[in-house]
mmCIF file of C-alpha atoms in Angstrom:
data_model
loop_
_atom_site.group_PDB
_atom_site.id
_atom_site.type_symbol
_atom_site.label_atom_id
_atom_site.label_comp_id
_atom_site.label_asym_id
_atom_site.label_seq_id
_atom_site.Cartn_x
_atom_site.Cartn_y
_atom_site.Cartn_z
ATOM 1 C CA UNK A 973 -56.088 -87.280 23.503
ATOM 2 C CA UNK A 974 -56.922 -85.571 26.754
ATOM 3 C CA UNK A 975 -60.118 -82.878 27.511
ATOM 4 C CA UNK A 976 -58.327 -80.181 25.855
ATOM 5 C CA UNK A 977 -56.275 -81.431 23.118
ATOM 6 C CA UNK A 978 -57.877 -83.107 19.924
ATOM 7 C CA UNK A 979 -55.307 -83.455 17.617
ATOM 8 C CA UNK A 980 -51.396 -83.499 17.183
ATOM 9 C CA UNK A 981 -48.649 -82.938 14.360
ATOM 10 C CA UNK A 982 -45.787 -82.232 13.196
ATOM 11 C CA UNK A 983 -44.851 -78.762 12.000
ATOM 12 C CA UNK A 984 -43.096 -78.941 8.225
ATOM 13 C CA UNK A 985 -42.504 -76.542 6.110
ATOM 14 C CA UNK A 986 -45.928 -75.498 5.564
ATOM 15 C CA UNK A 987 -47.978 -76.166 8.562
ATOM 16 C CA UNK A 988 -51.350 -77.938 8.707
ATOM 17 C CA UNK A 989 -54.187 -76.369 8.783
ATOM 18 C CA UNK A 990 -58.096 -76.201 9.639
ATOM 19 C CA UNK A 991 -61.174 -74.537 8.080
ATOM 20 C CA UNK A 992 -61.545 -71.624 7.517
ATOM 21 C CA UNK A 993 -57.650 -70.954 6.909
ATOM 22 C CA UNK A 994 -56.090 -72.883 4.322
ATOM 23 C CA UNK A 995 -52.320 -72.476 4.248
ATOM 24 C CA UNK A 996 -49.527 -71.710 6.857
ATOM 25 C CA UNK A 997 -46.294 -71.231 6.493
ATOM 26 C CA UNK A 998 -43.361 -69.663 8.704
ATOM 27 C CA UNK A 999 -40.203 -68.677 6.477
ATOM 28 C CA UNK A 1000 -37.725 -68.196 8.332
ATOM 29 C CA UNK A 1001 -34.087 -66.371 6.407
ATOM 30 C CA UNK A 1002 -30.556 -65.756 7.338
ATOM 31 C CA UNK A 1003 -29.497 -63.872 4.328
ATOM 32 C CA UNK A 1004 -25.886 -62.704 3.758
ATOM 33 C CA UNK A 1005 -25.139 -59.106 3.231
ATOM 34 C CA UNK A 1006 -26.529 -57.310 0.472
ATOM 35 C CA UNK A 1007 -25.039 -56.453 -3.518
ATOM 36 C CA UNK A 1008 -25.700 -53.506 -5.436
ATOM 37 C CA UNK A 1009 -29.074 -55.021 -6.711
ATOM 38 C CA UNK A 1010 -30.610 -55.681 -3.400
ATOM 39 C CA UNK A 1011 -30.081 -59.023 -3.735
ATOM 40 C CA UNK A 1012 -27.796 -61.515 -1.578
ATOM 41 C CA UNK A 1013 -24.475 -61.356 -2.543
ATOM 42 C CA UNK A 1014 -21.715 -63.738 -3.680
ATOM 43 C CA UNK A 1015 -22.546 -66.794 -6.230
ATOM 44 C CA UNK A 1016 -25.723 -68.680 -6.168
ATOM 45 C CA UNK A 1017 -24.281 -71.446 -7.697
ATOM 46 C CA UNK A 1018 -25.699 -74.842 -6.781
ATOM 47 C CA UNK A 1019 -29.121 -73.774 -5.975
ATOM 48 C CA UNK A 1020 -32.123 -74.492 -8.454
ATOM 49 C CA UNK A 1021 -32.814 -70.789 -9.307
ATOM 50 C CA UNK A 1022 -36.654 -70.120 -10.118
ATOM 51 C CA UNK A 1023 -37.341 -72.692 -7.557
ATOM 52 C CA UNK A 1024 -35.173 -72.626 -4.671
ATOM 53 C CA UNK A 1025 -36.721 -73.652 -1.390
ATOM 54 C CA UNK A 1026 -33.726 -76.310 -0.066
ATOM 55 C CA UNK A 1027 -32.432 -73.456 2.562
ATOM 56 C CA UNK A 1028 -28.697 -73.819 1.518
ATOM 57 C CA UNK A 1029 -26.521 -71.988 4.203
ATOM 58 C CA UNK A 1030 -29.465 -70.998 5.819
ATOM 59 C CA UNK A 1031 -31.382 -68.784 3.210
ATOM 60 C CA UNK A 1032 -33.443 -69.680 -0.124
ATOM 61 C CA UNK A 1033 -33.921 -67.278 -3.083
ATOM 62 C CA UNK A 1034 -37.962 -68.682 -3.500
ATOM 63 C CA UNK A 1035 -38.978 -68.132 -7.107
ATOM 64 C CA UNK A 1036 -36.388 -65.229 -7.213
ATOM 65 C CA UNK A 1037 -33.728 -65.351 -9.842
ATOM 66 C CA UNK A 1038 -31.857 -62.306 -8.295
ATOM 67 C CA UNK A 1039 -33.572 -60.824 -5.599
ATOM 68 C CA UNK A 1040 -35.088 -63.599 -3.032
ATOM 69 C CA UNK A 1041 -38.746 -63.715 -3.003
ATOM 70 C CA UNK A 1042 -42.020 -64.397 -4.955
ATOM 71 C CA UNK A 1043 -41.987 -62.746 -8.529
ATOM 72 C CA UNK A 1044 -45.353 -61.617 -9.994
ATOM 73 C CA UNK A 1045 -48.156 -64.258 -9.560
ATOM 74 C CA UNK A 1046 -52.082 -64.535 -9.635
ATOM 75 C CA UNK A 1047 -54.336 -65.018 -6.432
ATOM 76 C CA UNK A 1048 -58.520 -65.497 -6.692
ATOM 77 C CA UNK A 1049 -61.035 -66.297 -4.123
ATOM 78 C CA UNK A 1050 -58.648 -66.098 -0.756
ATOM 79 C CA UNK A 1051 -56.988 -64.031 1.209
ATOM 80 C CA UNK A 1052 -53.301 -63.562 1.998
ATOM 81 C CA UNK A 1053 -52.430 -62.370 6.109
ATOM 82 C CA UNK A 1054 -48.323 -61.917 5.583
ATOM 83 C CA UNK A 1055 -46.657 -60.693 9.286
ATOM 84 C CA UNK A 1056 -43.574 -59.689 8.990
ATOM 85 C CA UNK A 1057 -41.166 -60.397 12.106
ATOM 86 C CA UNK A 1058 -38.050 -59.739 10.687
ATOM 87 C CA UNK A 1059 -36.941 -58.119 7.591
ATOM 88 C CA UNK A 1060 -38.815 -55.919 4.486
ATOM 89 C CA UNK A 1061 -40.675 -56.876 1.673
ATOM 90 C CA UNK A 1062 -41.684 -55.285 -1.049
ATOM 91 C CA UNK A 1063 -45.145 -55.665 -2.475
ATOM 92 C CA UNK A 1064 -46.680 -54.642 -6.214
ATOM 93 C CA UNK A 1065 -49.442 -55.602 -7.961
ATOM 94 C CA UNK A 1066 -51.601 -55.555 -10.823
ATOM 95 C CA UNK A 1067 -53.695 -52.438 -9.626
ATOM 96 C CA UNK A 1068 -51.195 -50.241 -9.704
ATOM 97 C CA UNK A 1069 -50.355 -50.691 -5.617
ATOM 98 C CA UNK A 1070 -46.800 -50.738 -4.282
ATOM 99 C CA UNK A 1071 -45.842 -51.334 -0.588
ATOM 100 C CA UNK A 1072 -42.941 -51.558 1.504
ATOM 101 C CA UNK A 1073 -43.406 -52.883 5.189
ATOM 102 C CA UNK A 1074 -41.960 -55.440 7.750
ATOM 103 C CA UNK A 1075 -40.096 -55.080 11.014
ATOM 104 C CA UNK A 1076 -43.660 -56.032 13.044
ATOM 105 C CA UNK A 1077 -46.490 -54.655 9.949
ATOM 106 C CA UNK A 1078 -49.205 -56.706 8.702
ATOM 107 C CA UNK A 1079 -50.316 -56.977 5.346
ATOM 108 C CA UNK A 1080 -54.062 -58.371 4.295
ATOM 109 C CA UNK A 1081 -54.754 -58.831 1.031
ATOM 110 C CA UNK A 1082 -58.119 -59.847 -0.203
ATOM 111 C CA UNK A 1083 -57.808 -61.419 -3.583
ATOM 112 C CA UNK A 1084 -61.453 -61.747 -4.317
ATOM 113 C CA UNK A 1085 -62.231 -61.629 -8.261
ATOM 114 C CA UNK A 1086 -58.385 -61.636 -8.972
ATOM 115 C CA UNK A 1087 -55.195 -59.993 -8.277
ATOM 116 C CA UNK A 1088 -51.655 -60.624 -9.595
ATOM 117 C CA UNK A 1089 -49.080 -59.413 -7.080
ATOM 118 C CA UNK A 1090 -45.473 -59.498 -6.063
ATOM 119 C CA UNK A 1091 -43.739 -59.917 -2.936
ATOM 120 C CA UNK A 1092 -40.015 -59.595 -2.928
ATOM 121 C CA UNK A 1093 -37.124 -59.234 -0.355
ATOM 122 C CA UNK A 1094 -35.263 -56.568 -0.791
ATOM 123 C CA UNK A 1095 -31.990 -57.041 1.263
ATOM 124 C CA UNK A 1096 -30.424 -53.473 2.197
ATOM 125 C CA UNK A 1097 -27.118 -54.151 4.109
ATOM 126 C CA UNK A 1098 -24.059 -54.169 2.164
ATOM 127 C CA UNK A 1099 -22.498 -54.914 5.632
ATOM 128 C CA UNK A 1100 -23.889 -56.856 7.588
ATOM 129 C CA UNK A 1101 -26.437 -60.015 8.127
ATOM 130 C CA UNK A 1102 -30.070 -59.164 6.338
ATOM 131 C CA UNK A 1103 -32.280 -61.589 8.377
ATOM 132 C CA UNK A 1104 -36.228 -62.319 6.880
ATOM 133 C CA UNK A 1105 -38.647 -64.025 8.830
ATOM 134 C CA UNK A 1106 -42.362 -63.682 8.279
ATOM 135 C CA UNK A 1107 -45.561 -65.845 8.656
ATOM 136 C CA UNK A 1108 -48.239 -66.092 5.287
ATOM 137 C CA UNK A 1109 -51.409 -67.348 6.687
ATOM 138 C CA UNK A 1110 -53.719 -68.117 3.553
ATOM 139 C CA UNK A 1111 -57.561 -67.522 4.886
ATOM 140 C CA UNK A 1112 -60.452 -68.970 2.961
ATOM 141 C CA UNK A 1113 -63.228 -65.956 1.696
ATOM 142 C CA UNK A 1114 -66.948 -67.253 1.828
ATOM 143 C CA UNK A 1115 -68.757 -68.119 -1.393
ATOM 144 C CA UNK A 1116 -70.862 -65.085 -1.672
ATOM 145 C CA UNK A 1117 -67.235 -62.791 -1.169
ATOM 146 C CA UNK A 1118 -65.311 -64.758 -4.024
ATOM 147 C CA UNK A 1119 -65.562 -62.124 -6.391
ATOM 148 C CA UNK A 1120 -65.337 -58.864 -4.209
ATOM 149 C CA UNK A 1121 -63.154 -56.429 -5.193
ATOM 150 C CA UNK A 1122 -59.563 -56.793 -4.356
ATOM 151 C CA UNK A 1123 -58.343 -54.832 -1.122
ATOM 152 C CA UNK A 1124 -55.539 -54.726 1.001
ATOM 153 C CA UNK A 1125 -55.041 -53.676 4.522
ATOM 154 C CA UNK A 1126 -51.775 -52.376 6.388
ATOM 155 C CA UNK A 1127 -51.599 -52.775 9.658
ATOM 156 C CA UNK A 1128 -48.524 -50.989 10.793
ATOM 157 C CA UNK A 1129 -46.198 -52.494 13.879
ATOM 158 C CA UNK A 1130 -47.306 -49.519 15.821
ATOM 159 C CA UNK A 1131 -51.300 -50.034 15.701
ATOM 160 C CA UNK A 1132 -51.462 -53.403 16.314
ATOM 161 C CA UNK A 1133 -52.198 -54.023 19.836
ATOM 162 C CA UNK A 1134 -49.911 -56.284 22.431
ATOM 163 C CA UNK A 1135 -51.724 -57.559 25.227
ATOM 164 C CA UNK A 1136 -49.474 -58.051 28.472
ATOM 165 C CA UNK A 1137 -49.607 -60.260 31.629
ATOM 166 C CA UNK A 1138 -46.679 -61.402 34.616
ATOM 167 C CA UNK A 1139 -46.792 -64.077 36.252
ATOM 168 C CA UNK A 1140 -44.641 -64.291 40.103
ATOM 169 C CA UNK A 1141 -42.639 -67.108 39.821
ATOM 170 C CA UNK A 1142 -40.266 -67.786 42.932
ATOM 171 C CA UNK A 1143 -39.566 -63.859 43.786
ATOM 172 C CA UNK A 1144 -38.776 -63.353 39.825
ATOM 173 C CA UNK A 1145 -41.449 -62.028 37.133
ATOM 174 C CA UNK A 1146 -41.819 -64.140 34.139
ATOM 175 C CA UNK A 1147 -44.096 -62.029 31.199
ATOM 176 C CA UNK A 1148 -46.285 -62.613 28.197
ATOM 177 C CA UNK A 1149 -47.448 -60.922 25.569
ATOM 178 C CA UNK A 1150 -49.403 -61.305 22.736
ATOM 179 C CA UNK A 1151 -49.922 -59.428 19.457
ATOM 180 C CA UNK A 1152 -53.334 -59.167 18.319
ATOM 181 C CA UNK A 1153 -53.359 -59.354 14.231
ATOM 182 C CA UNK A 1154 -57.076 -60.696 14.351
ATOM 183 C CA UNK A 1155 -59.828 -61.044 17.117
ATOM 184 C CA UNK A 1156 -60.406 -59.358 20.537
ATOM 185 C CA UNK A 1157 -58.988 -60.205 23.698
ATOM 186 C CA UNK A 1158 -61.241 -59.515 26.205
ATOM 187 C CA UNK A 1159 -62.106 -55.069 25.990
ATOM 188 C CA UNK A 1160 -59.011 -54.881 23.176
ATOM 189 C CA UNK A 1161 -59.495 -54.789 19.655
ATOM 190 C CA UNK A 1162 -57.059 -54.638 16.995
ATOM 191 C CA UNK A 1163 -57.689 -52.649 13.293
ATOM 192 C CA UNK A 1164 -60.429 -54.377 11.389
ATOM 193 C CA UNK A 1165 -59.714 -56.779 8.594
ATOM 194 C CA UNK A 1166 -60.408 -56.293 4.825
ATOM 195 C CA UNK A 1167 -64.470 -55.135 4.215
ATOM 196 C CA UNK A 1168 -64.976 -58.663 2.847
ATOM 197 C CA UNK A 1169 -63.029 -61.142 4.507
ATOM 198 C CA UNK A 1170 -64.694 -64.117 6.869
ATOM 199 C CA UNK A 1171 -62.779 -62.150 9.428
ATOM 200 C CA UNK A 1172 -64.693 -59.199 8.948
ATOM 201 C CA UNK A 1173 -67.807 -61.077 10.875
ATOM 202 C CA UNK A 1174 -67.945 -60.726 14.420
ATOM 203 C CA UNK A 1175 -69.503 -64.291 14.032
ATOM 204 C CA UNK A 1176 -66.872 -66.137 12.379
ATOM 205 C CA UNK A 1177 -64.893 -65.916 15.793
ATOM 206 C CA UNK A 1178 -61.441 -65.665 13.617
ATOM 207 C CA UNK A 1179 -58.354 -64.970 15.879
ATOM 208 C CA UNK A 1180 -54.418 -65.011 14.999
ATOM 209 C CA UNK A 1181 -52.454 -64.521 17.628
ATOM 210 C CA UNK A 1182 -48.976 -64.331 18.590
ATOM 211 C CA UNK A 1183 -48.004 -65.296 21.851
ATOM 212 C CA UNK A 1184 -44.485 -65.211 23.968
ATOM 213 C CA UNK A 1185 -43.725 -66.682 26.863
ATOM 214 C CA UNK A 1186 -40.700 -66.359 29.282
ATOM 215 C CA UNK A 1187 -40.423 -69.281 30.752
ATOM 216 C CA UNK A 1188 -42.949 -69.891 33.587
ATOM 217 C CA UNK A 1189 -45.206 -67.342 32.667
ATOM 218 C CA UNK A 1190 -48.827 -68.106 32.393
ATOM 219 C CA UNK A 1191 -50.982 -66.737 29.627
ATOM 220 C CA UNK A 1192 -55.052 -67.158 30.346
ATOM 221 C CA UNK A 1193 -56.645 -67.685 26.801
ATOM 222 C CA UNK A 1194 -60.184 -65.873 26.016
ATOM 223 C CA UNK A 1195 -62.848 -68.719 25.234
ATOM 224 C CA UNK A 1196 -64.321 -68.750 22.182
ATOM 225 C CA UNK A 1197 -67.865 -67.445 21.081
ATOM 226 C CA UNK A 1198 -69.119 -70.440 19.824
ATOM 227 C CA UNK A 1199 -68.397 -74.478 20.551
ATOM 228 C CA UNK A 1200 -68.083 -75.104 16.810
ATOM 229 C CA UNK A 1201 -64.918 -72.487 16.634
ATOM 230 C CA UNK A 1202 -61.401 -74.683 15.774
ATOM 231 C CA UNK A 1203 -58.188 -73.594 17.423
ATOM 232 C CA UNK A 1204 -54.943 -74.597 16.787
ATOM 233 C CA UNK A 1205 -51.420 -73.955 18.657
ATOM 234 C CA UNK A 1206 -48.199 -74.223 16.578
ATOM 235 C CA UNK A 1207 -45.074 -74.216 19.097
ATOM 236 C CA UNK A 1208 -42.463 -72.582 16.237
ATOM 237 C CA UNK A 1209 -39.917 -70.729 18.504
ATOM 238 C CA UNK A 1210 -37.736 -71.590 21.876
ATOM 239 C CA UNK A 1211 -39.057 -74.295 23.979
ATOM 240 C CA UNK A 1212 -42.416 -76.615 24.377
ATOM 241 C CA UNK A 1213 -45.274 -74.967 25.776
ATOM 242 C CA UNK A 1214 -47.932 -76.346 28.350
ATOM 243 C CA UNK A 1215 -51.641 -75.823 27.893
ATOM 244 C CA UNK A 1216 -53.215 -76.092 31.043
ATOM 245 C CA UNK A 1217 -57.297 -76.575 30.914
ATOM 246 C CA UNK A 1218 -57.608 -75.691 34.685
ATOM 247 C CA UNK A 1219 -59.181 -77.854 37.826
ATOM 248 C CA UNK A 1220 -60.311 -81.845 36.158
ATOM 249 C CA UNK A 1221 -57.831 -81.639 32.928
ATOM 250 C CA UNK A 1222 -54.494 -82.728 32.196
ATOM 251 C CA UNK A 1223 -51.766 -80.673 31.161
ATOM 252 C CA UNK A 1224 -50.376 -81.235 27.741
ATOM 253 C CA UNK A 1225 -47.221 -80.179 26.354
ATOM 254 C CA UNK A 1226 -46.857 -78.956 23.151
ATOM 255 C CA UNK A 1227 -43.077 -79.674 21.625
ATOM 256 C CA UNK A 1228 -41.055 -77.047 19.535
ATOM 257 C CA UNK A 1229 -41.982 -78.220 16.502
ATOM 258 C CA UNK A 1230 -45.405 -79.452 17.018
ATOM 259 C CA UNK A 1231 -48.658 -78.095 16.850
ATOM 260 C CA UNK A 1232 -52.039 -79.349 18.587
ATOM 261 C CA UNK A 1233 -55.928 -78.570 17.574
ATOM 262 C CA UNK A 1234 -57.205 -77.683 20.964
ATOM 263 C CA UNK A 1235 -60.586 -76.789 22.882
ATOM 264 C CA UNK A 1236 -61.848 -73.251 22.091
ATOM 265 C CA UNK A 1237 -64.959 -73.202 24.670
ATOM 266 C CA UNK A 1238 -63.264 -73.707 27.863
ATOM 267 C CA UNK A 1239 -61.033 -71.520 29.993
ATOM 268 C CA UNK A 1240 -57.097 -72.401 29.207
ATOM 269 C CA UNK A 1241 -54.064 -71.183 29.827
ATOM 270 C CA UNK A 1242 -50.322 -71.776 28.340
ATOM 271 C CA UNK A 1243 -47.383 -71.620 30.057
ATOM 272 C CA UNK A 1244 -44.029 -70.934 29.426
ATOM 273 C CA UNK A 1245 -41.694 -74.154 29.838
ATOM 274 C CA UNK A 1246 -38.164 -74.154 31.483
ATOM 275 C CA UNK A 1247 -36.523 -71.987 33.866
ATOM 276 C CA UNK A 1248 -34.712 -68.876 34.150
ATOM 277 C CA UNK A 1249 -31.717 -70.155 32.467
ATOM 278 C CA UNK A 1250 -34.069 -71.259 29.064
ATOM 279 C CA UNK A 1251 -35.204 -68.982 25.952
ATOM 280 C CA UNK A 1252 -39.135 -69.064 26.999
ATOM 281 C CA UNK A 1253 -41.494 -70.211 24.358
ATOM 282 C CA UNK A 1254 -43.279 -68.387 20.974
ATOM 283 C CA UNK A 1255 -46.449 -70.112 19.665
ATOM 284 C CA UNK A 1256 -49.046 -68.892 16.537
ATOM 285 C CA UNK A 1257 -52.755 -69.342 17.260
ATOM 286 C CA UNK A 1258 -54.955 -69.829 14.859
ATOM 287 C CA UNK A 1259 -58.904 -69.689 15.382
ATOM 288 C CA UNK A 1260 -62.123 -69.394 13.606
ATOM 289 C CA UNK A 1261 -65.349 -70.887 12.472
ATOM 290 C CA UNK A 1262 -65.387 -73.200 9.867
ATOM 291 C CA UNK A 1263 -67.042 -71.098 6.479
ATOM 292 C CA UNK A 1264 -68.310 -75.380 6.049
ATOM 293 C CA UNK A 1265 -68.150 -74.816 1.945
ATOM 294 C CA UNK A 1266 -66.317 -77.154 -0.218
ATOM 295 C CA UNK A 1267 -63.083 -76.128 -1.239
ATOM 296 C CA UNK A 1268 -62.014 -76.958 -4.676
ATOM 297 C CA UNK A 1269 -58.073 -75.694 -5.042
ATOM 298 C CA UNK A 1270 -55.493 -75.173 -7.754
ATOM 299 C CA UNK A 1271 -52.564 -73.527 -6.835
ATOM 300 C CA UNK A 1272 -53.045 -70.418 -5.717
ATOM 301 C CA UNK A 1273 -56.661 -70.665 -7.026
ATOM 302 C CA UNK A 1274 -59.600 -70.927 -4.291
ATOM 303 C CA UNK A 1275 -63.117 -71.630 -5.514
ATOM 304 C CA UNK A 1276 -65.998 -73.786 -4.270
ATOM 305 C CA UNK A 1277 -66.078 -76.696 -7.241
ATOM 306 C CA UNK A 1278 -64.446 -77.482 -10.714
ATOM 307 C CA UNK A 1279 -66.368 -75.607 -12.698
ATOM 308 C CA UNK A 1280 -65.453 -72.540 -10.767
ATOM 309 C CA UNK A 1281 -61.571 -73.230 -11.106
ATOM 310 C CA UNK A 1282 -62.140 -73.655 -14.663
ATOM 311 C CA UNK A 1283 -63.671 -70.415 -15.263
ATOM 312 C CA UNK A 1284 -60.991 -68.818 -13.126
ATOM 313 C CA UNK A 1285 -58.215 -70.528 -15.376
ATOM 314 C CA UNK A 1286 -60.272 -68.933 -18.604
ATOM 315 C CA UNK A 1287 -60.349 -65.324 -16.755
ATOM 316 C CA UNK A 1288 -56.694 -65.759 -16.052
ATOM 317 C CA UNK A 1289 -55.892 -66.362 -19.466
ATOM 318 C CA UNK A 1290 -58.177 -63.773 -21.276
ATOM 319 C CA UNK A 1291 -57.231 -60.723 -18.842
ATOM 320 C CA UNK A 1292 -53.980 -61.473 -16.991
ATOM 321 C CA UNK A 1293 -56.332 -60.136 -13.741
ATOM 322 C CA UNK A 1294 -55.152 -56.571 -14.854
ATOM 323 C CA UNK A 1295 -51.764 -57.073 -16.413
ATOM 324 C CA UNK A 1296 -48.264 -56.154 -14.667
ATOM 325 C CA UNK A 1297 -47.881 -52.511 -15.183
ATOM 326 C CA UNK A 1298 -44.295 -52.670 -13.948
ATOM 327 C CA UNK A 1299 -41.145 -52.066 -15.537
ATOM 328 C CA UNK A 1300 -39.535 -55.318 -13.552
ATOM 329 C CA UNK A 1301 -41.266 -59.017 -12.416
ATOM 330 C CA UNK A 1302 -38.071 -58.832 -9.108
ATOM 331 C CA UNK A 1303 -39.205 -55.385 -8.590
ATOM 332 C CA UNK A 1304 -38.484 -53.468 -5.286
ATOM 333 C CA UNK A 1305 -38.651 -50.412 -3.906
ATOM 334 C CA UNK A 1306 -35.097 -48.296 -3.387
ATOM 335 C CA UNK A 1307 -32.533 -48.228 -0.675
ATOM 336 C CA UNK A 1308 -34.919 -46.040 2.106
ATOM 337 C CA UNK A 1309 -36.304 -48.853 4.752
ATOM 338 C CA UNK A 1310 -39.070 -46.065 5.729
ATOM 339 C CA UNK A 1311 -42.043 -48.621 5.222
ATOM 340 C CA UNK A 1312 -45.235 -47.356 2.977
ATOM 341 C CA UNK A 1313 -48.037 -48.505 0.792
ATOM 342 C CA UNK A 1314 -49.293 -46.071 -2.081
ATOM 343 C CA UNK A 1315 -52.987 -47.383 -3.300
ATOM 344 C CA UNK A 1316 -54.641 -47.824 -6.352
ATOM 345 C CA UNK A 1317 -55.496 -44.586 -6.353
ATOM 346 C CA UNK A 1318 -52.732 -42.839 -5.510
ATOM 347 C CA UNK A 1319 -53.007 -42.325 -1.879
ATOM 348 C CA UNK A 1320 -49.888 -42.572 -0.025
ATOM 349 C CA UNK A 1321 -49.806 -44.180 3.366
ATOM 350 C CA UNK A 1322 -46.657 -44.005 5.915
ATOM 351 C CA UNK A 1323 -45.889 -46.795 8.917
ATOM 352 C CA UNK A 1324 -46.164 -44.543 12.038
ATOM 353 C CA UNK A 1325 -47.963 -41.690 10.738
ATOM 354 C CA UNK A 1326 -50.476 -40.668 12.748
#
């Protein structure tokens, strides 16, 4: 490997990941137009309904049996980052919270003690295409935040920060820009993360980032805070992408497809491969500190040894985390796209309000 690049792989399915995130994965849907239920019409026959993940013509219903998606299920001791590029979904959960958002919004949920939620795809075209793509980024919570109460975040499309840059490139101007869900960028900020998440402290040095690149343009990434801070580059979208680590380093390429651990602490930048006539390149980055706790895992359980996962299977089992208090596990939300989240409480919340 060269000065700036420490490991390579292969992007699957769910991508590989480093300490302190713990899951990755880019879904990526071409659903057909819509039926009456919100659901993708004509027959599903041939697909293994409750557990379809094989991406026949293009589009998988998850753990849907009508409407695609991911019916009621429980979460302790992590937290969920979903970004939605493309699409709606429609969250409940076992507080009593509902929430529609997508088209560019964040959600962040903190599990903590226990949550059961839902997180369905409501398809609203009857005409036309209904396209769904969306990153979940699972992010590890520190032992002493396990049990904090659950909490969720939106961060609406419109408050989420893009940070812009052009670069000259033979008398045309190739651009960049990156959204900032997590960790400054030099003087800009984006909304703060959940109360109790890793994220939450300044020192943990967590980033995600979503960068595009025309092709040729040249994006300079911040260094990190600390030399112990991991930070890895998945190439999902377009073409490969260069990172450049300056005067005494090697460029590396980074394939579509392919992701690469790379140096935090030093002055990078990446660039955009191809030419005018290419698509430019999209890359996630990941960053943080490793939290450095043992991670003990089952399913969508997150504790720091056996015993804890066994207590969190008793919990499960005694109080349901709460119950479902909806009338539907495929639930979703009506035909309006306006995008919302009502709380616990009560308290309504609208995507663009100001």
């Amino acid at each position: 490997m060269s000065d700036v690049v420490r490991q390579r792989f292969q992007l699957t399915m769910q991508w590989p990941t480093f300490d302190p995130f713990l899951f990755c994965v880019h879904h990526d849907d071409a659903y057909p137009a819509a039926n009456s239920e919100f659901g993708p019409s004509g027959s599903l026959a041939g697909r293994a309904i409750g557990n379809d993940f094989e991406g026949i013509d293009g589009w998988r219903m998850y753990h849907g049996q009508r409407i695609a998606g991911f019916p009621p299920h429980p979460h302790r001791g992590f937290e969920t980052v979903t970004y939605v590029r493309r699409g709606l979904i429609d969250h409940s959960d076992s507080l009593g919270a509902k929430a529609r958002f997508g088209r560019g919004d964040v959600q962040w949920l903190t599990a903590g003690r226990g949550i059961v939620h839902s997180e369905m795809f409501p398809l609203l075209d009857q005409h036309g295409p209904n396209p769904l793509e969306l990153f979940q980024i699972w992010l590890n919570l520190a032992s002493d935040d396990k049990f904090a109460d659950p909490y969720f975040s939106m961060l609406w499309d419109d408050d989420i920060p893009r940070v812009t840059s052009t670069t000259e490139i033979d008398g045309r101007l190739a651009h960049a820009e990156v959204t900032l869900i997590a960790g400054e960028w030099g003087d800009v900020v984006p909304p703060p993360p959940p109360p109790s998440s890793w994220a939450a402290r300044p020192s943990s040095d967590v980033a995600i980032w979503h960068v595009r690149l025309d092709p040729g343009a040249r994006c300079a990434l911040p260094s990190a805070r600390s030399t112990d801070t991991l930070r890895t580059v998945y190439a999902f979208e377009g073409g490969a992408v260069t990172i450049d680590g300056g005067q005494g380093t090697d460029s590396e390429l980074i394939e579509l497809g392919s992701g690469a651990v790379v140096r935090a602490d030093v002055a990078t930048e990446l660039v955009g491969a191809g030419h005018d006539h290419d698509v430019g390149s999209e890359v996630l980055i990941l960053q943080g500190r490793p939290i450095g706790e043992r991670v003990a895992q089952y399913g969508p359980f997150v504790m720091n040894d056996d015993a804890g996962i066994e207590q969190t299977i008793a919990d499960y089992r005694e109080t349901g985390f709460g119950g479902w208090p909806w009338p539907s596990e495929e639930l979703v939300h009506g035909a309006d796209p306006a995008r919302f989240a009502v709380r616990p409480d009560g308290t309504l919340e609208r995507a663009g309000a100001a």
